[in-house]
GROMACS .gro file of C-alpha atoms in nm:
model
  121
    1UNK     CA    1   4.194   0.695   2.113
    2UNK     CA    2   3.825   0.727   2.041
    3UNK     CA    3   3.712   1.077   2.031
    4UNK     CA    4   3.326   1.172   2.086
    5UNK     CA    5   3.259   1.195   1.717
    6UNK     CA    6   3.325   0.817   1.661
    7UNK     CA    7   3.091   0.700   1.965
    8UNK     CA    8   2.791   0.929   1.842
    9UNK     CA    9   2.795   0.920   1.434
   10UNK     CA   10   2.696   0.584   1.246
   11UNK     CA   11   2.695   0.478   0.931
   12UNK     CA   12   2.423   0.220   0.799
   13UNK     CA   13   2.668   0.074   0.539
   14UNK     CA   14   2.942   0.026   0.857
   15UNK     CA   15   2.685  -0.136   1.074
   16UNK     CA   16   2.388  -0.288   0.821
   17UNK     CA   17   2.500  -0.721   0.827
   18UNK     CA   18   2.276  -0.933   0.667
   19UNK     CA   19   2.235  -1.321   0.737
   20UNK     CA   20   2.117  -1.573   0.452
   21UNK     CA   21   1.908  -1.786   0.692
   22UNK     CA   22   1.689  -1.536   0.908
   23UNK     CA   23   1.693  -1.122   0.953
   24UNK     CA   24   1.974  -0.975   1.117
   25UNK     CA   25   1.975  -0.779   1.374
   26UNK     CA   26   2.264  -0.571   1.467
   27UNK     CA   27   2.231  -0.289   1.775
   28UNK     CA   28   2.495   0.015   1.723
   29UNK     CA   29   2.409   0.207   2.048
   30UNK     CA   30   2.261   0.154   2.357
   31UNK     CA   31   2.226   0.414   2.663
   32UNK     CA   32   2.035   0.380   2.996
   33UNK     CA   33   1.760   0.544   2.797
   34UNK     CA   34   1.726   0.395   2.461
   35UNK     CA   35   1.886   0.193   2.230
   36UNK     CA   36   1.956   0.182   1.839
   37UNK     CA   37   1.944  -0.117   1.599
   38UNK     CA   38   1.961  -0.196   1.246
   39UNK     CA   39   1.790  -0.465   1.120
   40UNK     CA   40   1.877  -0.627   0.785
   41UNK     CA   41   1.624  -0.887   0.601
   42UNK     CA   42   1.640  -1.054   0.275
   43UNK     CA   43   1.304  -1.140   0.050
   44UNK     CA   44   1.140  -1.328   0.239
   45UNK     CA   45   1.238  -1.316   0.621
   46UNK     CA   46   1.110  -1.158   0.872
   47UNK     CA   47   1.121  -0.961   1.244
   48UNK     CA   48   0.880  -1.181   1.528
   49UNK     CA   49   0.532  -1.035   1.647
   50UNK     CA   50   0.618  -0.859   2.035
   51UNK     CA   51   0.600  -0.636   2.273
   52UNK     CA   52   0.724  -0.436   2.527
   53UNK     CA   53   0.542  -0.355   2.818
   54UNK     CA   54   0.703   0.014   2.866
   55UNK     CA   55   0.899   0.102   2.609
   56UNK     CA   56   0.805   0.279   2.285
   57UNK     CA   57   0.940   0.144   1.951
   58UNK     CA   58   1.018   0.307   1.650
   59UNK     CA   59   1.127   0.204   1.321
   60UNK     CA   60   1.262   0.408   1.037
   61UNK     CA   61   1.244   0.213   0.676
   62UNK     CA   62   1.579   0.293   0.470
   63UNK     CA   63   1.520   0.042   0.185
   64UNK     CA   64   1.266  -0.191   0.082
   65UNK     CA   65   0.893  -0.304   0.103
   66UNK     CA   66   0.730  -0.503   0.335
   67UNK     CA   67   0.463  -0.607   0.522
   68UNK     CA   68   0.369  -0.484   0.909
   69UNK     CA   69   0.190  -0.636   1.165
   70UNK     CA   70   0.047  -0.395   1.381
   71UNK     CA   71  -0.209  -0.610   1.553
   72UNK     CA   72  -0.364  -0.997   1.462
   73UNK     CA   73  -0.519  -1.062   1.163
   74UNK     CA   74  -0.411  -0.669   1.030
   75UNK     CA   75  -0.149  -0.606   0.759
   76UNK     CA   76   0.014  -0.251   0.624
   77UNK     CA   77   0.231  -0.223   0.364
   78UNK     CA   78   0.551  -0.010   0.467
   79UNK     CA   79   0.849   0.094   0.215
   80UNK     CA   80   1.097   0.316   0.198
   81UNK     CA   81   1.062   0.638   0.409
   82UNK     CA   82   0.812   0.520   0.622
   83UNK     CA   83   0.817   0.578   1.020
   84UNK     CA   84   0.610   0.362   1.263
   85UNK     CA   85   0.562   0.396   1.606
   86UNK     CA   86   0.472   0.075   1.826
   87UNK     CA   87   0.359   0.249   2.222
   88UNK     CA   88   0.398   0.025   2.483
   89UNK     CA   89   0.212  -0.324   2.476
   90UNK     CA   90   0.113  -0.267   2.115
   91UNK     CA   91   0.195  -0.582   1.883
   92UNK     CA   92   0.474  -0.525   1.556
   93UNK     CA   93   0.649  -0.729   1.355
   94UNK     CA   94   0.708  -0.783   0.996
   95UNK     CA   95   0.779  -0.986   0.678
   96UNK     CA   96   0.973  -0.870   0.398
   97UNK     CA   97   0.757  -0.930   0.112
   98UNK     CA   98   0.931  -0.739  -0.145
   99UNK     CA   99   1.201  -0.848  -0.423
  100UNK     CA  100   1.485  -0.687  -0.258
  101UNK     CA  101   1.618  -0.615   0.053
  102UNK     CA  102   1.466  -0.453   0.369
  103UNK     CA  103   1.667  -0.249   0.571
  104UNK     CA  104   1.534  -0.064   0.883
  105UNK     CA  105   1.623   0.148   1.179
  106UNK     CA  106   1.468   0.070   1.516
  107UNK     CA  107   1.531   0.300   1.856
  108UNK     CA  108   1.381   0.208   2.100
  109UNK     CA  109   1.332   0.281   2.512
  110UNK     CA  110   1.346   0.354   2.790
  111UNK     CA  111   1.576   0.115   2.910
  112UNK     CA  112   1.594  -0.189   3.023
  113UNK     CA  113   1.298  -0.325   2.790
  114UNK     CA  114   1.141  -0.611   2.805
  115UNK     CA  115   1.032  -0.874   2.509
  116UNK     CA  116   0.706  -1.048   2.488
  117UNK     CA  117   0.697  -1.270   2.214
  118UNK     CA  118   0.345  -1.372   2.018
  119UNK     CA  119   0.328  -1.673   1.762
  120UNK     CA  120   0.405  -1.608   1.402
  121UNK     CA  121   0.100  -1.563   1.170
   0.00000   0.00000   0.00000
């Protein structure tokens, strides 16, 4: 029988999957209200530029450098420790551009949200 404990602690080794031929995403929670994934990229790959028109995104970096794209044409390094907040309608995505693997946390809401995609730069 699962007891409260197991449906509200996580741990990124349990959940962190990584693929060798594009990032991984792998969602742990999700509520009516928000939702949690991890994401999981080796050197090299990356998450898409989007959106979402009402919900708030923000992403927690575990391990790794890389490269954010807040808006077109703009770049910002990120790395370990760093928190960044995407409002609603504001452009993200990224590229790991560092020599080891990226690891992130991403919660995001409210829920249901919505996914507009941009073209890769």
């Amino acid at each position: 029988m699962e007891t409260m404990l197991n449906r509200r602690l996580f741990r990124i080794e349990e959940v962190s999957q990584f693929c060798e031929q594009e990032g991984k995403k792998t969602i742990f929670y999700e509520t009516p209200k928000t939702a949690g994934a991890v994401w999981c990229l080796k050197p090299g790959q990356s998450v898409f530029t989007h959106a979402h028109t009402t919900s708030d995104d923000l992403w927690i970096v575990l391990k790794g450098t890389g490269t954010f794209f807040p808006e077109p044409g703009k770049e910002v390094t990120i790395t370990k420790g760093d928190m960044v907040i995407s409002y609603p309608g504001e452009q993200h995505g990224m590229k790991n551009t560092g020599d080891e693997d990226f690891v992130f946390v991403g919660v995001a809401g409210p829920m249901p949200m919505d996914l507009i995609c941009f073209d890769d730069e």
